[in-house]
Amino acid sequence: AQSVSQHNHHVILSEAASLELGCNYSYGGTVNLFWYVQYPGQHLQLLLKYFSGDPLVKGIKGFEAEFIKSKFSFNLRKPSVQWSDTAEYFCAVELGPDSWGKLQFGAGTQVVVTP
Amino acid sequence: EAGVAQSPRYKIIEKRQSVAFWCNPISGHATLYWYQQILGQGPKLLIQFQNNGVVDDSQLPKDRFSAERLKGVDSTLKIQPAKLEDSAVYLCASSLGVGRGDEQFFGPGTRLTVL
């Protein structure tokens, strides 16, 4: 069963547009939530993560994500994208204390930012 | 700080042949992971090591895949014999431990094509 789903497989937008990528998970217990990014030709790297506390988390490069427990969602946002944000974005979760370290990834969203 | 190293970067083999991948984690990282990323999908965890012991290999196809981590540092992942559906990128990652908050750092991956 799919534990993590990302809403869009491909997104194309212009520079300065706002970006929001959806991520939903299916698990009722404690979770750790992550967004990873893979720039062209580079390896996967962590954008941001949520474990507890303030549900609005800020990451690198101006990205932020909001955890909404009632909706089982962890959407990624950036108010104004740049051409350099062209990349593939992956949502990932760790489902419960027995699964710390066992990342489950969504299928990814390919984002293309046009000049 | 040096990142996670993997070799080879690319490998092309015919079905039923054998192949091995190598990973050198970040120095001091006790936990090492192997993931399989099939085109169009997110990475899927194959096996997790803590030092030189296996923590989780529930998703490793043990009839053809094997992995070892000698001396708790480098690791090799082997496929014998390979099938067409094994074509994927094989990612190695490492982290300090498996505590909540231990970030996984990913290597560049090995792209395997099985003909």
mmCIF file with all atom_site columns, C-alpha atoms in Angstrom:
data_model
loop_
_atom_site.group_PDB
_atom_site.id
_atom_site.type_symbol
_atom_site.label_atom_id
_atom_site.label_alt_id
_atom_site.label_comp_id
_atom_site.label_asym_id
_atom_site.label_entity_id
_atom_site.label_seq_id
_atom_site.pdbx_PDB_ins_code
_atom_site.Cartn_x
_atom_site.Cartn_y
_atom_site.Cartn_z
_atom_site.occupancy
_atom_site.B_iso_or_equiv
_atom_site.pdbx_formal_charge
_atom_site.auth_seq_id
_atom_site.auth_comp_id
_atom_site.auth_asym_id
_atom_site.auth_atom_id
_atom_site.pdbx_PDB_model_num
ATOM 1   C CA . ALA A 1 1   ? 0.000  0.000   0.000   1.00 0.00 ? 1   ALA A CA 1
ATOM 2   C CA . GLN A 1 2   ? 1.215  3.477   -0.892  1.00 0.00 ? 2   GLN A CA 1
ATOM 3   C CA . SER A 1 3   ? 2.196  5.275   2.309   1.00 0.00 ? 3   SER A CA 1
ATOM 4   C CA . VAL A 1 4   ? 3.195  8.543   0.680   1.00 0.00 ? 4   VAL A CA 1
ATOM 5   C CA . SER A 1 5   ? 1.560  10.195  -2.290  1.00 0.00 ? 5   SER A CA 1
ATOM 6   C CA . GLN A 1 6   ? 2.607  13.271  -4.188  1.00 0.00 ? 6   GLN A CA 1
ATOM 7   C CA . HIS A 1 7   ? -0.096 15.005  -6.122  1.00 0.00 ? 7   HIS A CA 1
ATOM 8   C CA . ASN A 1 8   ? 1.749  16.113  -9.208  1.00 0.00 ? 8   ASN A CA 1
ATOM 9   C CA . HIS A 1 9   ? 4.341  14.311  -11.276 1.00 0.00 ? 9   HIS A CA 1
ATOM 10  C CA . HIS A 1 10  ? 5.313  17.333  -13.362 1.00 0.00 ? 10  HIS A CA 1
ATOM 11  C CA . VAL A 1 11  ? 4.998  21.059  -12.722 1.00 0.00 ? 11  VAL A CA 1
ATOM 12  C CA . ILE A 1 12  ? 6.058  23.810  -15.107 1.00 0.00 ? 12  ILE A CA 1
ATOM 13  C CA . LEU A 1 13  ? 6.043  27.402  -13.975 1.00 0.00 ? 13  LEU A CA 1
ATOM 14  C CA . SER A 1 14  ? 7.691  30.725  -14.699 1.00 0.00 ? 14  SER A CA 1
ATOM 15  C CA . GLU A 1 15  ? 10.280 32.476  -12.598 1.00 0.00 ? 15  GLU A CA 1
ATOM 16  C CA . ALA A 1 16  ? 8.783  34.498  -9.728  1.00 0.00 ? 16  ALA A CA 1
ATOM 17  C CA . ALA A 1 17  ? 5.680  32.304  -9.633  1.00 0.00 ? 17  ALA A CA 1
ATOM 18  C CA . SER A 1 18  ? 4.699  30.632  -6.396  1.00 0.00 ? 18  SER A CA 1
ATOM 19  C CA . LEU A 1 19  ? 5.169  26.922  -5.940  1.00 0.00 ? 19  LEU A CA 1
ATOM 20  C CA . GLU A 1 20  ? 3.188  24.484  -3.857  1.00 0.00 ? 20  GLU A CA 1
ATOM 21  C CA . LEU A 1 21  ? 3.751  20.736  -3.987  1.00 0.00 ? 21  LEU A CA 1
ATOM 22  C CA . GLY A 1 22  ? 1.341  18.421  -2.254  1.00 0.00 ? 22  GLY A CA 1
ATOM 23  C CA . CYS A 1 23  ? 2.264  15.434  -0.126  1.00 0.00 ? 23  CYS A CA 1
ATOM 24  C CA . ASN A 1 24  ? -0.064 13.157  1.802   1.00 0.00 ? 24  ASN A CA 1
ATOM 25  C CA . TYR A 1 25  ? 0.720  10.154  3.935   1.00 0.00 ? 25  TYR A CA 1
ATOM 26  C CA . SER A 1 26  ? -1.390 7.354   5.339   1.00 0.00 ? 26  SER A CA 1
ATOM 27  C CA . TYR A 1 27  ? -0.549 6.633   8.957   1.00 0.00 ? 27  TYR A CA 1
ATOM 28  C CA . GLY A 1 28  ? -2.293 7.586   12.162  1.00 0.00 ? 28  GLY A CA 1
ATOM 29  C CA . GLY A 1 29  ? 0.635  7.596   14.555  1.00 0.00 ? 29  GLY A CA 1
ATOM 30  C CA . THR A 1 30  ? 3.765  9.651   15.099  1.00 0.00 ? 30  THR A CA 1
ATOM 31  C CA . VAL A 1 31  ? 5.604  10.502  11.927  1.00 0.00 ? 31  VAL A CA 1
ATOM 32  C CA . ASN A 1 32  ? 8.739  12.259  10.783  1.00 0.00 ? 32  ASN A CA 1
ATOM 33  C CA . LEU A 1 33  ? 8.306  14.173  7.539   1.00 0.00 ? 33  LEU A CA 1
ATOM 34  C CA . PHE A 1 34  ? 10.900 15.262  4.992   1.00 0.00 ? 34  PHE A CA 1
ATOM 35  C CA . TRP A 1 35  ? 11.304 16.968  1.684   1.00 0.00 ? 35  TRP A CA 1
ATOM 36  C CA . TYR A 1 36  ? 14.332 16.053  -0.409  1.00 0.00 ? 36  TYR A CA 1
ATOM 37  C CA . VAL A 1 37  ? 15.477 17.691  -3.631  1.00 0.00 ? 37  VAL A CA 1
ATOM 38  C CA . GLN A 1 38  ? 17.572 16.390  -6.491  1.00 0.00 ? 38  GLN A CA 1
ATOM 39  C CA . TYR A 1 39  ? 19.009 19.041  -8.791  1.00 0.00 ? 39  TYR A CA 1
ATOM 40  C CA . PRO A 1 40  ? 20.037 17.943  -12.296 1.00 0.00 ? 40  PRO A CA 1
ATOM 41  C CA . GLY A 1 41  ? 23.197 15.871  -12.103 1.00 0.00 ? 41  GLY A CA 1
ATOM 42  C CA . GLN A 1 42  ? 23.386 16.048  -8.330  1.00 0.00 ? 42  GLN A CA 1
ATOM 43  C CA . HIS A 1 43  ? 22.558 13.703  -5.492  1.00 0.00 ? 43  HIS A CA 1
ATOM 44  C CA . LEU A 1 44  ? 19.533 13.788  -3.230  1.00 0.00 ? 44  LEU A CA 1
ATOM 45  C CA . GLN A 1 45  ? 19.763 16.376  -0.483  1.00 0.00 ? 45  GLN A CA 1
ATOM 46  C CA . LEU A 1 46  ? 17.553 17.374  2.401   1.00 0.00 ? 46  LEU A CA 1
ATOM 47  C CA . LEU A 1 47  ? 15.452 20.522  1.989   1.00 0.00 ? 47  LEU A CA 1
ATOM 48  C CA . LEU A 1 48  ? 13.666 20.453  5.330   1.00 0.00 ? 48  LEU A CA 1
ATOM 49  C CA . LYS A 1 49  ? 12.217 18.143  7.950   1.00 0.00 ? 49  LYS A CA 1
ATOM 50  C CA . TYR A 1 50  ? 9.505  18.072  10.596  1.00 0.00 ? 50  TYR A CA 1
ATOM 51  C CA . PHE A 1 51  ? 9.544  16.028  13.770  1.00 0.00 ? 51  PHE A CA 1
ATOM 52  C CA . SER A 1 52  ? 7.482  17.992  16.265  1.00 0.00 ? 52  SER A CA 1
ATOM 53  C CA . GLY A 1 53  ? 6.644  21.500  17.429  1.00 0.00 ? 53  GLY A CA 1
ATOM 54  C CA . ASP A 1 54  ? 5.782  24.369  15.110  1.00 0.00 ? 54  ASP A CA 1
ATOM 55  C CA . PRO A 1 55  ? 4.007  22.790  12.130  1.00 0.00 ? 55  PRO A CA 1
ATOM 56  C CA . LEU A 1 56  ? 5.441  25.426  9.804   1.00 0.00 ? 56  LEU A CA 1
ATOM 57  C CA . VAL A 1 57  ? 9.045  24.542  9.095   1.00 0.00 ? 57  VAL A CA 1
ATOM 58  C CA . LYS A 1 58  ? 11.554 26.503  7.120   1.00 0.00 ? 58  LYS A CA 1
ATOM 59  C CA . GLY A 1 59  ? 14.263 24.906  5.043   1.00 0.00 ? 59  GLY A CA 1
ATOM 60  C CA . ILE A 1 60  ? 17.083 25.913  2.800   1.00 0.00 ? 60  ILE A CA 1
ATOM 61  C CA . LYS A 1 61  ? 16.793 28.157  -0.248  1.00 0.00 ? 61  LYS A CA 1
ATOM 62  C CA . GLY A 1 62  ? 13.586 29.849  0.879   1.00 0.00 ? 62  GLY A CA 1
ATOM 63  C CA . PHE A 1 63  ? 11.456 26.710  1.023   1.00 0.00 ? 63  PHE A CA 1
ATOM 64  C CA . GLU A 1 64  ? 8.944  26.011  3.765   1.00 0.00 ? 64  GLU A CA 1
ATOM 65  C CA . ALA A 1 65  ? 6.459  23.271  4.508   1.00 0.00 ? 65  ALA A CA 1
ATOM 66  C CA . GLU A 1 66  ? 3.380  23.018  6.668   1.00 0.00 ? 66  GLU A CA 1
ATOM 67  C CA . PHE A 1 67  ? 2.337  19.922  8.559   1.00 0.00 ? 67  PHE A CA 1
ATOM 68  C CA . ILE A 1 68  ? -1.446 19.623  8.852   1.00 0.00 ? 68  ILE A CA 1
ATOM 69  C CA . LYS A 1 69  ? -2.084 16.616  11.049  1.00 0.00 ? 69  LYS A CA 1
ATOM 70  C CA . SER A 1 70  ? -5.838 16.511  10.427  1.00 0.00 ? 70  SER A CA 1
ATOM 71  C CA . LYS A 1 71  ? -5.234 16.276  6.696   1.00 0.00 ? 71  LYS A CA 1
ATOM 72  C CA . PHE A 1 72  ? -2.197 13.967  6.903   1.00 0.00 ? 72  PHE A CA 1
ATOM 73  C CA . SER A 1 73  ? -0.428 16.459  4.677   1.00 0.00 ? 73  SER A CA 1
ATOM 74  C CA . PHE A 1 74  ? 2.992  18.070  4.466   1.00 0.00 ? 74  PHE A CA 1
ATOM 75  C CA . ASN A 1 75  ? 2.934  20.476  1.543   1.00 0.00 ? 75  ASN A CA 1
ATOM 76  C CA . LEU A 1 76  ? 6.024  22.261  0.292   1.00 0.00 ? 76  LEU A CA 1
ATOM 77  C CA . ARG A 1 77  ? 5.908  25.930  -0.670  1.00 0.00 ? 77  ARG A CA 1
ATOM 78  C CA . LYS A 1 78  ? 8.089  28.654  -2.067  1.00 0.00 ? 78  LYS A CA 1
ATOM 79  C CA . PRO A 1 79  ? 6.645  32.143  -2.647  1.00 0.00 ? 79  PRO A CA 1
ATOM 80  C CA . SER A 1 80  ? 8.807  33.015  -5.655  1.00 0.00 ? 80  SER A CA 1
ATOM 81  C CA . VAL A 1 81  ? 10.764 30.410  -7.598  1.00 0.00 ? 81  VAL A CA 1
ATOM 82  C CA . GLN A 1 82  ? 13.953 30.875  -9.529  1.00 0.00 ? 82  GLN A CA 1
ATOM 83  C CA . TRP A 1 83  ? 15.297 29.073  -12.561 1.00 0.00 ? 83  TRP A CA 1
ATOM 84  C CA . SER A 1 84  ? 17.754 27.314  -10.228 1.00 0.00 ? 84  SER A CA 1
ATOM 85  C CA . ASP A 1 85  ? 14.833 25.628  -8.441  1.00 0.00 ? 85  ASP A CA 1
ATOM 86  C CA . THR A 1 86  ? 14.427 23.323  -11.442 1.00 0.00 ? 86  THR A CA 1
ATOM 87  C CA . ALA A 1 87  ? 14.763 19.898  -9.853  1.00 0.00 ? 87  ALA A CA 1
ATOM 88  C CA . GLU A 1 88  ? 12.920 16.800  -8.721  1.00 0.00 ? 88  GLU A CA 1
ATOM 89  C CA . TYR A 1 89  ? 11.318 17.041  -5.304  1.00 0.00 ? 89  TYR A CA 1
ATOM 90  C CA . PHE A 1 90  ? 10.565 14.054  -3.102  1.00 0.00 ? 90  PHE A CA 1
ATOM 91  C CA . CYS A 1 91  ? 8.403  13.867  -0.036  1.00 0.00 ? 91  CYS A CA 1
ATOM 92  C CA . ALA A 1 92  ? 9.451  11.180  2.452   1.00 0.00 ? 92  ALA A CA 1
ATOM 93  C CA . VAL A 1 93  ? 8.150  9.877   5.755   1.00 0.00 ? 93  VAL A CA 1
ATOM 94  C CA . GLU A 1 94  ? 9.215  7.726   8.659   1.00 0.00 ? 94  GLU A CA 1
ATOM 95  C CA . LEU A 1 95  ? 6.150  6.004   10.061  1.00 0.00 ? 95  LEU A CA 1
ATOM 96  C CA . GLY A 1 96  ? 6.428  5.503   13.783  1.00 0.00 ? 96  GLY A CA 1
ATOM 97  C CA . PRO A 1 97  ? 9.317  4.938   16.217  1.00 0.00 ? 97  PRO A CA 1
ATOM 98  C CA . ASP A 1 98  ? 9.999  1.450   14.859  1.00 0.00 ? 98  ASP A CA 1
ATOM 99  C CA . SER A 1 99  ? 10.650 3.047   11.489  1.00 0.00 ? 99  SER A CA 1
ATOM 100 C CA . TRP A 1 100 ? 13.116 5.777   12.395  1.00 0.00 ? 100 TRP A CA 1
ATOM 101 C CA . GLY A 1 101 ? 15.681 5.680   9.614   1.00 0.00 ? 101 GLY A CA 1
ATOM 102 C CA . LYS A 1 102 ? 13.397 3.778   7.255   1.00 0.00 ? 102 LYS A CA 1
ATOM 103 C CA . LEU A 1 103 ? 12.452 6.490   4.812   1.00 0.00 ? 103 LEU A CA 1
ATOM 104 C CA . GLN A 1 104 ? 9.483  5.892   2.546   1.00 0.00 ? 104 GLN A CA 1
ATOM 105 C CA . PHE A 1 105 ? 9.519  8.159   -0.483  1.00 0.00 ? 105 PHE A CA 1
ATOM 106 C CA . GLY A 1 106 ? 6.797  9.465   -2.719  1.00 0.00 ? 106 GLY A CA 1
ATOM 107 C CA . ALA A 1 107 ? 7.145  9.133   -6.486  1.00 0.00 ? 107 ALA A CA 1
ATOM 108 C CA . GLY A 1 108 ? 8.566  12.621  -6.843  1.00 0.00 ? 108 GLY A CA 1
ATOM 109 C CA . THR A 1 109 ? 7.522  15.805  -8.647  1.00 0.00 ? 109 THR A CA 1
ATOM 110 C CA . GLN A 1 110 ? 9.617  17.115  -11.507 1.00 0.00 ? 110 GLN A CA 1
ATOM 111 C CA . VAL A 1 111 ? 9.585  20.911  -11.363 1.00 0.00 ? 111 VAL A CA 1
ATOM 112 C CA . VAL A 1 112 ? 10.708 22.967  -14.338 1.00 0.00 ? 112 VAL A CA 1
ATOM 113 C CA . VAL A 1 113 ? 11.084 26.721  -13.912 1.00 0.00 ? 113 VAL A CA 1
ATOM 114 C CA . THR A 1 114 ? 11.213 28.676  -17.143 1.00 0.00 ? 114 THR A CA 1
ATOM 115 C CA . PRO A 1 115 ? 13.028 32.013  -17.409 1.00 0.00 ? 115 PRO A CA 1
ATOM 116 C CA . GLU B 2 1   ? 33.616 16.880  4.808   1.00 0.00 ? 1   GLU B CA 1
ATOM 117 C CA . ALA B 2 2   ? 33.672 14.197  2.134   1.00 0.00 ? 2   ALA B CA 1
ATOM 118 C CA . GLY B 2 3   ? 30.289 12.861  1.098   1.00 0.00 ? 3   GLY B CA 1
ATOM 119 C CA . VAL B 2 4   ? 29.078 9.348   0.430   1.00 0.00 ? 4   VAL B CA 1
ATOM 120 C CA . ALA B 2 5   ? 31.080 7.753   -2.365  1.00 0.00 ? 5   ALA B CA 1
ATOM 121 C CA . GLN B 2 6   ? 29.731 5.145   -4.749  1.00 0.00 ? 6   GLN B CA 1
ATOM 122 C CA . SER B 2 7   ? 31.196 3.213   -7.648  1.00 0.00 ? 7   SER B CA 1
ATOM 123 C CA . PRO B 2 8   ? 30.780 2.538   -10.423 1.00 0.00 ? 8   PRO B CA 1
ATOM 124 C CA . ARG B 2 9   ? 28.564 5.412   -11.543 1.00 0.00 ? 9   ARG B CA 1
ATOM 125 C CA . TYR B 2 10  ? 27.185 3.472   -14.494 1.00 0.00 ? 10  TYR B CA 1
ATOM 126 C CA . LYS B 2 11  ? 26.966 -0.211  -15.322 1.00 0.00 ? 11  LYS B CA 1
ATOM 127 C CA . ILE B 2 12  ? 25.456 -2.041  -18.281 1.00 0.00 ? 12  ILE B CA 1
ATOM 128 C CA . ILE B 2 13  ? 25.080 -5.810  -18.121 1.00 0.00 ? 13  ILE B CA 1
ATOM 129 C CA . GLU B 2 14  ? 23.038 -8.525  -19.762 1.00 0.00 ? 14  GLU B CA 1
ATOM 130 C CA . LYS B 2 15  ? 20.351 -10.403 -17.911 1.00 0.00 ? 15  LYS B CA 1
ATOM 131 C CA . ARG B 2 16  ? 21.541 -13.347 -15.864 1.00 0.00 ? 16  ARG B CA 1
ATOM 132 C CA . GLN B 2 17  ? 24.930 -11.704 -15.333 1.00 0.00 ? 17  GLN B CA 1
ATOM 133 C CA . SER B 2 18  ? 26.198 -10.631 -11.914 1.00 0.00 ? 18  SER B CA 1
ATOM 134 C CA . VAL B 2 19  ? 27.026 -7.133  -10.752 1.00 0.00 ? 19  VAL B CA 1
ATOM 135 C CA . ALA B 2 20  ? 28.342 -5.504  -7.599  1.00 0.00 ? 20  ALA B CA 1
ATOM 136 C CA . PHE B 2 21  ? 28.158 -1.962  -6.304  1.00 0.00 ? 21  PHE B CA 1
ATOM 137 C CA . TRP B 2 22  ? 30.388 -0.354  -3.716  1.00 0.00 ? 22  TRP B CA 1
ATOM 138 C CA . CYS B 2 23  ? 29.665 2.349   -1.153  1.00 0.00 ? 23  CYS B CA 1
ATOM 139 C CA . ASN B 2 24  ? 31.906 4.279   1.216   1.00 0.00 ? 24  ASN B CA 1
ATOM 140 C CA . PRO B 2 25  ? 29.855 6.225   3.783   1.00 0.00 ? 25  PRO B CA 1
ATOM 141 C CA . ILE B 2 26  ? 30.718 9.466   5.509   1.00 0.00 ? 26  ILE B CA 1
ATOM 142 C CA . SER B 2 27  ? 33.397 8.898   8.123   1.00 0.00 ? 27  SER B CA 1
ATOM 143 C CA . GLY B 2 28  ? 31.910 8.173   11.528  1.00 0.00 ? 28  GLY B CA 1
ATOM 144 C CA . HIS B 2 29  ? 28.453 7.303   10.258  1.00 0.00 ? 29  HIS B CA 1
ATOM 145 C CA . ALA B 2 30  ? 27.272 4.108   11.896  1.00 0.00 ? 30  ALA B CA 1
ATOM 146 C CA . THR B 2 31  ? 24.207 3.555   9.752   1.00 0.00 ? 31  THR B CA 1
ATOM 147 C CA . LEU B 2 32  ? 24.279 2.723   6.072   1.00 0.00 ? 32  LEU B CA 1
ATOM 148 C CA . TYR B 2 33  ? 21.365 2.251   3.671   1.00 0.00 ? 33  TYR B CA 1
ATOM 149 C CA . TRP B 2 34  ? 20.907 0.911   0.164   1.00 0.00 ? 34  TRP B CA 1
ATOM 150 C CA . TYR B 2 35  ? 17.962 2.150   -1.889  1.00 0.00 ? 35  TYR B CA 1
ATOM 151 C CA . GLN B 2 36  ? 16.661 1.158   -5.305  1.00 0.00 ? 36  GLN B CA 1
ATOM 152 C CA . GLN B 2 37  ? 15.161 3.906   -7.461  1.00 0.00 ? 37  GLN B CA 1
ATOM 153 C CA . ILE B 2 38  ? 13.327 2.713   -10.543 1.00 0.00 ? 38  ILE B CA 1
ATOM 154 C CA . LEU B 2 39  ? 12.658 5.305   -13.233 1.00 0.00 ? 39  LEU B CA 1
ATOM 155 C CA . GLY B 2 40  ? 9.600  7.387   -12.357 1.00 0.00 ? 40  GLY B CA 1
ATOM 156 C CA . GLN B 2 41  ? 9.489  6.233   -8.742  1.00 0.00 ? 41  GLN B CA 1
ATOM 157 C CA . GLY B 2 42  ? 10.939 7.381   -5.464  1.00 0.00 ? 42  GLY B CA 1
ATOM 158 C CA . PRO B 2 43  ? 13.785 5.508   -3.788  1.00 0.00 ? 43  PRO B CA 1
ATOM 159 C CA . LYS B 2 44  ? 12.838 2.268   -2.045  1.00 0.00 ? 44  LYS B CA 1
ATOM 160 C CA . LEU B 2 45  ? 14.818 1.048   0.940   1.00 0.00 ? 45  LEU B CA 1
ATOM 161 C CA . LEU B 2 46  ? 16.458 -2.318  0.320   1.00 0.00 ? 46  LEU B CA 1
ATOM 162 C CA . ILE B 2 47  ? 18.609 -2.803  3.393   1.00 0.00 ? 47  ILE B CA 1
ATOM 163 C CA . GLN B 2 48  ? 19.751 -0.920  6.471   1.00 0.00 ? 48  GLN B CA 1
ATOM 164 C CA . PHE B 2 49  ? 22.958 -1.620  8.395   1.00 0.00 ? 49  PHE B CA 1
ATOM 165 C CA . GLN B 2 50  ? 23.896 -0.439  11.864  1.00 0.00 ? 50  GLN B CA 1
ATOM 166 C CA . ASN B 2 51  ? 27.679 -0.783  12.046  1.00 0.00 ? 51  ASN B CA 1
ATOM 167 C CA . ASN B 2 52  ? 28.205 -4.210  10.436  1.00 0.00 ? 52  ASN B CA 1
ATOM 168 C CA . GLY B 2 53  ? 24.864 -5.709  11.455  1.00 0.00 ? 53  GLY B CA 1
ATOM 169 C CA . VAL B 2 54  ? 21.665 -5.803  9.408   1.00 0.00 ? 54  VAL B CA 1
ATOM 170 C CA . VAL B 2 55  ? 18.804 -3.827  10.964  1.00 0.00 ? 55  VAL B CA 1
ATOM 171 C CA . ASP B 2 56  ? 16.224 -4.303  8.227   1.00 0.00 ? 56  ASP B CA 1
ATOM 172 C CA . ASP B 2 57  ? 16.369 -6.234  4.974   1.00 0.00 ? 57  ASP B CA 1
ATOM 173 C CA . SER B 2 58  ? 12.663 -6.928  4.628   1.00 0.00 ? 58  SER B CA 1
ATOM 174 C CA . GLN B 2 59  ? 12.489 -5.433  1.126   1.00 0.00 ? 59  GLN B CA 1
ATOM 175 C CA . LEU B 2 60  ? 15.659 -7.032  -0.225  1.00 0.00 ? 60  LEU B CA 1
ATOM 176 C CA . PRO B 2 61  ? 14.939 -9.758  -2.826  1.00 0.00 ? 61  PRO B CA 1
ATOM 177 C CA . LYS B 2 62  ? 17.166 -12.263 -1.119  1.00 0.00 ? 62  LYS B CA 1
ATOM 178 C CA . ASP B 2 63  ? 16.988 -14.842 -3.891  1.00 0.00 ? 63  ASP B CA 1
ATOM 179 C CA . ARG B 2 64  ? 19.190 -12.624 -6.029  1.00 0.00 ? 64  ARG B CA 1
ATOM 180 C CA . PHE B 2 65  ? 20.341 -9.644  -3.963  1.00 0.00 ? 65  PHE B CA 1
ATOM 181 C CA . SER B 2 66  ? 22.925 -9.714  -1.189  1.00 0.00 ? 66  SER B CA 1
ATOM 182 C CA . ALA B 2 67  ? 24.711 -7.026  0.754   1.00 0.00 ? 67  ALA B CA 1
ATOM 183 C CA . GLU B 2 68  ? 27.444 -6.876  3.303   1.00 0.00 ? 68  GLU B CA 1
ATOM 184 C CA . ARG B 2 69  ? 29.195 -4.253  5.344   1.00 0.00 ? 69  ARG B CA 1
ATOM 185 C CA . LEU B 2 70  ? 32.557 -5.540  6.418   1.00 0.00 ? 70  LEU B CA 1
ATOM 186 C CA . LYS B 2 71  ? 34.147 -3.906  9.460   1.00 0.00 ? 71  LYS B CA 1
ATOM 187 C CA . GLY B 2 72  ? 31.216 -1.527  9.721   1.00 0.00 ? 72  GLY B CA 1
ATOM 188 C CA . VAL B 2 73  ? 32.488 0.879   7.082   1.00 0.00 ? 73  VAL B CA 1
ATOM 189 C CA . ASP B 2 74  ? 32.311 0.151   3.330   1.00 0.00 ? 74  ASP B CA 1
ATOM 190 C CA . SER B 2 75  ? 29.474 -1.845  1.892   1.00 0.00 ? 75  SER B CA 1
ATOM 191 C CA . THR B 2 76  ? 28.819 -3.843  -1.260  1.00 0.00 ? 76  THR B CA 1
ATOM 192 C CA . LEU B 2 77  ? 25.505 -4.713  -2.857  1.00 0.00 ? 77  LEU B CA 1
ATOM 193 C CA . LYS B 2 78  ? 25.433 -7.635  -5.270  1.00 0.00 ? 78  LYS B CA 1
ATOM 194 C CA . ILE B 2 79  ? 22.862 -8.866  -7.750  1.00 0.00 ? 79  ILE B CA 1
ATOM 195 C CA . GLN B 2 80  ? 23.196 -12.414 -9.023  1.00 0.00 ? 80  GLN B CA 1
ATOM 196 C CA . PRO B 2 81  ? 21.681 -13.117 -11.495 1.00 0.00 ? 81  PRO B CA 1
ATOM 197 C CA . ALA B 2 82  ? 20.314 -9.823  -12.762 1.00 0.00 ? 82  ALA B CA 1
ATOM 198 C CA . LYS B 2 83  ? 16.875 -9.478  -14.321 1.00 0.00 ? 83  LYS B CA 1
ATOM 199 C CA . LEU B 2 84  ? 15.557 -6.824  -16.665 1.00 0.00 ? 84  LEU B CA 1
ATOM 200 C CA . GLU B 2 85  ? 13.459 -5.329  -13.868 1.00 0.00 ? 85  GLU B CA 1
ATOM 201 C CA . ASP B 2 86  ? 16.597 -4.650  -11.828 1.00 0.00 ? 86  ASP B CA 1
ATOM 202 C CA . SER B 2 87  ? 17.385 -1.711  -14.108 1.00 0.00 ? 87  SER B CA 1
ATOM 203 C CA . ALA B 2 88  ? 17.425 1.230   -11.698 1.00 0.00 ? 88  ALA B CA 1
ATOM 204 C CA . VAL B 2 89  ? 19.626 3.660   -9.843  1.00 0.00 ? 89  VAL B CA 1
ATOM 205 C CA . TYR B 2 90  ? 21.069 2.163   -6.672  1.00 0.00 ? 90  TYR B CA 1
ATOM 206 C CA . LEU B 2 91  ? 21.591 4.763   -3.986  1.00 0.00 ? 91  LEU B CA 1
ATOM 207 C CA . CYS B 2 92  ? 23.692 4.465   -0.891  1.00 0.00 ? 92  CYS B CA 1
ATOM 208 C CA . ALA B 2 93  ? 23.078 6.719   2.102   1.00 0.00 ? 93  ALA B CA 1
ATOM 209 C CA . SER B 2 94  ? 24.564 7.052   5.552   1.00 0.00 ? 94  SER B CA 1
ATOM 210 C CA . SER B 2 95  ? 23.650 8.669   8.851   1.00 0.00 ? 95  SER B CA 1
ATOM 211 C CA . LEU B 2 96  ? 25.195 9.042   12.285  1.00 0.00 ? 96  LEU B CA 1
ATOM 212 C CA . GLY B 2 97  ? 22.645 6.669   13.774  1.00 0.00 ? 97  GLY B CA 1
ATOM 213 C CA . VAL B 2 98  ? 18.947 5.873   13.686  1.00 0.00 ? 98  VAL B CA 1
ATOM 214 C CA . GLY B 2 99  ? 17.829 8.352   16.260  1.00 0.00 ? 99  GLY B CA 1
ATOM 215 C CA . ARG B 2 100 ? 15.044 10.746  15.509  1.00 0.00 ? 100 ARG B CA 1
ATOM 216 C CA . GLY B 2 101 ? 16.658 13.586  13.661  1.00 0.00 ? 101 GLY B CA 1
ATOM 217 C CA . ASP B 2 102 ? 19.621 11.760  12.175  1.00 0.00 ? 102 ASP B CA 1
ATOM 218 C CA . GLU B 2 103 ? 19.808 13.045  8.624   1.00 0.00 ? 103 GLU B CA 1
ATOM 219 C CA . GLN B 2 104 ? 20.555 10.641  5.810   1.00 0.00 ? 104 GLN B CA 1
ATOM 220 C CA . PHE B 2 105 ? 23.196 11.782  3.341   1.00 0.00 ? 105 PHE B CA 1
ATOM 221 C CA . PHE B 2 106 ? 22.977 10.289  -0.125  1.00 0.00 ? 106 PHE B CA 1
ATOM 222 C CA . GLY B 2 107 ? 25.647 9.333   -2.604  1.00 0.00 ? 107 GLY B CA 1
ATOM 223 C CA . PRO B 2 108 ? 25.465 9.995   -6.360  1.00 0.00 ? 108 PRO B CA 1
ATOM 224 C CA . GLY B 2 109 ? 24.106 6.534   -7.123  1.00 0.00 ? 109 GLY B CA 1
ATOM 225 C CA . THR B 2 110 ? 24.970 3.779   -9.575  1.00 0.00 ? 110 THR B CA 1
ATOM 226 C CA . ARG B 2 111 ? 22.811 3.598   -12.675 1.00 0.00 ? 111 ARG B CA 1
ATOM 227 C CA . LEU B 2 112 ? 22.333 -0.046  -13.684 1.00 0.00 ? 112 LEU B CA 1
ATOM 228 C CA . THR B 2 113 ? 20.981 -1.022  -17.081 1.00 0.00 ? 113 THR B CA 1
ATOM 229 C CA . VAL B 2 114 ? 20.136 -4.676  -17.627 1.00 0.00 ? 114 VAL B CA 1
ATOM 230 C CA . LEU B 2 115 ? 19.753 -5.668  -21.292 1.00 0.00 ? 115 LEU B CA 1
#
